[in-house]
mmCIF file of C-alpha atoms in Angstrom:
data_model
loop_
_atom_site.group_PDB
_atom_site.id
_atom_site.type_symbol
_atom_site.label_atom_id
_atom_site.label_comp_id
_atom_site.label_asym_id
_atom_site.label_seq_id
_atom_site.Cartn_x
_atom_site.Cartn_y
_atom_site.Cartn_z
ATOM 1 C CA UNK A 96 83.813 120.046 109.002
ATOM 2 C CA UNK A 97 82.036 116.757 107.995
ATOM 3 C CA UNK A 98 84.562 116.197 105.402
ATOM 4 C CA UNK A 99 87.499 115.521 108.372
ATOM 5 C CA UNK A 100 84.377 112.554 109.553
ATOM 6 C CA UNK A 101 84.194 110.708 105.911
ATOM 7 C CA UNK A 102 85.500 107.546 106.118
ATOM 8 C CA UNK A 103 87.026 108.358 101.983
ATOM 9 C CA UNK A 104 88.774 111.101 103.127
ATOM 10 C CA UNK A 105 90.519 109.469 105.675
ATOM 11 C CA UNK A 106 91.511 106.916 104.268
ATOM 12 C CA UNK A 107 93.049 109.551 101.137
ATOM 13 C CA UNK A 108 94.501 111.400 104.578
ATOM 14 C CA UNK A 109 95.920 108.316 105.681
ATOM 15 C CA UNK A 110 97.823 107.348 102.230
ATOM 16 C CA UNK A 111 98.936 110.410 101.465
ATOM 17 C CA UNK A 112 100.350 110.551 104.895
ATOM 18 C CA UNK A 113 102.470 107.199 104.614
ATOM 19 C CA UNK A 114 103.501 108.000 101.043
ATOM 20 C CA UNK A 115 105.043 111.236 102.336
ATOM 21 C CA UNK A 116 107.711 109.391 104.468
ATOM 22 C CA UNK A 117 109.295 108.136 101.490
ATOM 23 C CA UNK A 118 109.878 111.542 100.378
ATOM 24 C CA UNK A 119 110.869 112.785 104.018
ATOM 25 C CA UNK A 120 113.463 109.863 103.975
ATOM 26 C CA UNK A 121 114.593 111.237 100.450
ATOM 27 C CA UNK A 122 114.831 114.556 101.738
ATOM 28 C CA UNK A 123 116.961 113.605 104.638
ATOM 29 C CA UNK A 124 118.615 110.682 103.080
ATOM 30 C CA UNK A 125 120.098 112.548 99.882
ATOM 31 C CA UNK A 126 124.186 114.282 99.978
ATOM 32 C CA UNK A 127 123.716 117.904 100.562
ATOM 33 C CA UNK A 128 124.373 120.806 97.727
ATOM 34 C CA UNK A 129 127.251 122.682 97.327
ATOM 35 C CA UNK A 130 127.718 125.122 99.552
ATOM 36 C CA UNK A 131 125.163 124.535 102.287
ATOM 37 C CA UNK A 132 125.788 126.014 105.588
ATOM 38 C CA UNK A 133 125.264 123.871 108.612
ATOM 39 C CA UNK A 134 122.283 123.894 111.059
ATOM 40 C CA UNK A 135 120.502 126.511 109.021
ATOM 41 C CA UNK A 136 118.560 123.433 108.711
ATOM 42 C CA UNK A 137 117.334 123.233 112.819
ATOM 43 C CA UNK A 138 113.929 125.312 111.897
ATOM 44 C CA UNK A 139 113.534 122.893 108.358
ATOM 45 C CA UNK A 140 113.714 119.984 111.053
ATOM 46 C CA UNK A 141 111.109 120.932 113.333
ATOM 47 C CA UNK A 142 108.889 122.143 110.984
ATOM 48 C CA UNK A 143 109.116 118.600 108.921
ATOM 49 C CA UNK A 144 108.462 116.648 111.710
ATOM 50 C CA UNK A 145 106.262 119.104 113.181
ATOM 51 C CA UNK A 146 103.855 118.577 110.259
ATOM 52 C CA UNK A 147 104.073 115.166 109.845
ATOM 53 C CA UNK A 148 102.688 114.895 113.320
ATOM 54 C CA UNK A 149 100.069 117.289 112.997
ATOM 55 C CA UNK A 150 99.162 115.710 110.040
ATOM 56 C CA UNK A 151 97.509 112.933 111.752
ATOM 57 C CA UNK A 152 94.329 113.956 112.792
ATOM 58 C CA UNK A 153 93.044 113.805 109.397
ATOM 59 C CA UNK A 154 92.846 110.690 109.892
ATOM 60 C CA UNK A 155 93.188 109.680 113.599
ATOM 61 C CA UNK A 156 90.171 109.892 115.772
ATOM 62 C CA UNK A 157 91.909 108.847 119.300
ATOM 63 C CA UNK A 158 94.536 110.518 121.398
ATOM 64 C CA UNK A 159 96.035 106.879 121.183
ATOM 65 C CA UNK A 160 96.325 106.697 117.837
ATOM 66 C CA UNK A 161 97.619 110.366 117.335
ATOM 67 C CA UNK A 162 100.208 109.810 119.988
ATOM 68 C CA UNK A 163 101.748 106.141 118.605
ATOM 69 C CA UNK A 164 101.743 107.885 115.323
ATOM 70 C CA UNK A 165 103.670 110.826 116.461
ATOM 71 C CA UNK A 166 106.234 108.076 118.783
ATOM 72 C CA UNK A 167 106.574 106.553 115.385
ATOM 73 C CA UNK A 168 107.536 109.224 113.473
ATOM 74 C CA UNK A 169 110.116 110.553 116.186
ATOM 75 C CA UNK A 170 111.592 106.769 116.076
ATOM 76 C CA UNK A 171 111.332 107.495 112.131
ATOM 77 C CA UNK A 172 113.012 110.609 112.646
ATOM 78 C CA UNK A 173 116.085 109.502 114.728
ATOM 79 C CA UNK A 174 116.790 106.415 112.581
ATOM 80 C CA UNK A 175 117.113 108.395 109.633
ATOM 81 C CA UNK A 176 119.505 111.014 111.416
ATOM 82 C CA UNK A 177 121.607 107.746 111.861
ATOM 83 C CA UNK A 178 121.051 106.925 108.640
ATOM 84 C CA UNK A 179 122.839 109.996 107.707
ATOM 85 C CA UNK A 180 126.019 108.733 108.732
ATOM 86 C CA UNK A 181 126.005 106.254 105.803
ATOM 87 C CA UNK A 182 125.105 108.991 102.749
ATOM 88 C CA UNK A 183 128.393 110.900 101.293
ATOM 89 C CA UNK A 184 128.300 114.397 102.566
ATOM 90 C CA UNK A 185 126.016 113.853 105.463
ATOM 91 C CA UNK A 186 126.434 113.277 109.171
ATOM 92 C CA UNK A 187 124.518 111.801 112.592
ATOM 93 C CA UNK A 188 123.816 115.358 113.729
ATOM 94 C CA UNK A 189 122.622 114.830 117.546
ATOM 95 C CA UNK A 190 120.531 118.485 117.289
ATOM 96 C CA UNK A 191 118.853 117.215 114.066
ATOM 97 C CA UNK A 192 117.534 114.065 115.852
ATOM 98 C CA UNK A 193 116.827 116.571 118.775
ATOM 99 C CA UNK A 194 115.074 119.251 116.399
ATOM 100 C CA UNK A 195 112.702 115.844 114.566
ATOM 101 C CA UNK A 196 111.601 114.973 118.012
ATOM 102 C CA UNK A 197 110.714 118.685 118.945
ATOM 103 C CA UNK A 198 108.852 118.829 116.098
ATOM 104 C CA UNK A 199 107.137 115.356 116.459
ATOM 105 C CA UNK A 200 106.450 116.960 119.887
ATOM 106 C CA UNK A 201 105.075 120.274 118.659
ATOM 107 C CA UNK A 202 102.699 118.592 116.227
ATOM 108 C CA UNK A 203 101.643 115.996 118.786
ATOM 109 C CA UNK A 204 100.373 118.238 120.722
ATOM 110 C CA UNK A 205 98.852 120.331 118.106
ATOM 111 C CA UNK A 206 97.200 117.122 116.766
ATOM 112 C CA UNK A 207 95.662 116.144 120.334
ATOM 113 C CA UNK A 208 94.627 120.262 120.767
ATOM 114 C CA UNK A 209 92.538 120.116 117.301
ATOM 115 C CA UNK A 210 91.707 116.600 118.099
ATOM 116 C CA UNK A 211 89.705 117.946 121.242
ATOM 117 C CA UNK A 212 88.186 121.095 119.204
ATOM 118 C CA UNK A 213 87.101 118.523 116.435
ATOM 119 C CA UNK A 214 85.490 116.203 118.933
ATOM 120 C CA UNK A 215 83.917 119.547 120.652
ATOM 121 C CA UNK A 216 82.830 120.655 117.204
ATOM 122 C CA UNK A 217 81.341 117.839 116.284
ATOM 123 C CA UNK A 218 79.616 117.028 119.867
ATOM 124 C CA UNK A 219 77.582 120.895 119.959
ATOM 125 C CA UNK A 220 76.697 120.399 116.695
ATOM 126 C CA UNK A 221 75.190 116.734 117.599
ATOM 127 C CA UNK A 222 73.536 118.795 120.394
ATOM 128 C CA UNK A 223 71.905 121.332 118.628
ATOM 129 C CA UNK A 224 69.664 118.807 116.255
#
């Protein structure tokens, strides 16, 4: 658990954290194969945004931070579902934005719950020396 406190490993956390939205943007922002059935992609949408939230508390040590990050990658979420609208093949799909901000959401609160176990964790074990 000591690792999650090293000031290396956050940092590490925090890069590979903002280099993944440039592959979440790709992901969304890229024409759709052949064939591909609509909204089979709801659960794909929360889960994305659901672990880029969560994500967070490898490096975040403040329910402040952890929720701005997670408001930020909602915003992130929504403006590339309107970003759709310009990419051959996709659309603005209002239960896509819907299913990012559920997700953002999910893993927001997820983040703060493992935020408050970390900070427990790390307070007994202060204690106990």
């Amino acid at each position: 658990m000591r690792i999650l406190h090293h000031p290396r490993f956050r940092l590490v956390s925090c890069l590979i954290w903002c280099l993944s939205w440039p592959a979440v943007a790709a992901l969304l922002l890229t024409p759709l194969p052949f064939g591909f059935i609509a909204r089979s992609d709801l659960l794909g949408h929360v889960l994305l945004f659901a672990v880029m939230s969560v994500a967070v508390v490898t490096f975040a040590r403040s329910r402040t931070q952890i929720i701005t990050l997670a408001v930020l990658s909602i915003a992130y979420g929504v403006a590339l579902e309107f970003g759709q609208a310009y990419v051959p093949g996709r659309t603005f799909d209002v239960a896509d934005a819907i299913a990012n901000a559920v997700g953002g959401v999910a893993g927001c609160l997820t983040a703060l719950v493992l935020l408050e176990r970390l900070v427990a964790t790390t307070t007994s074990g202060r204690n106990r020396t």
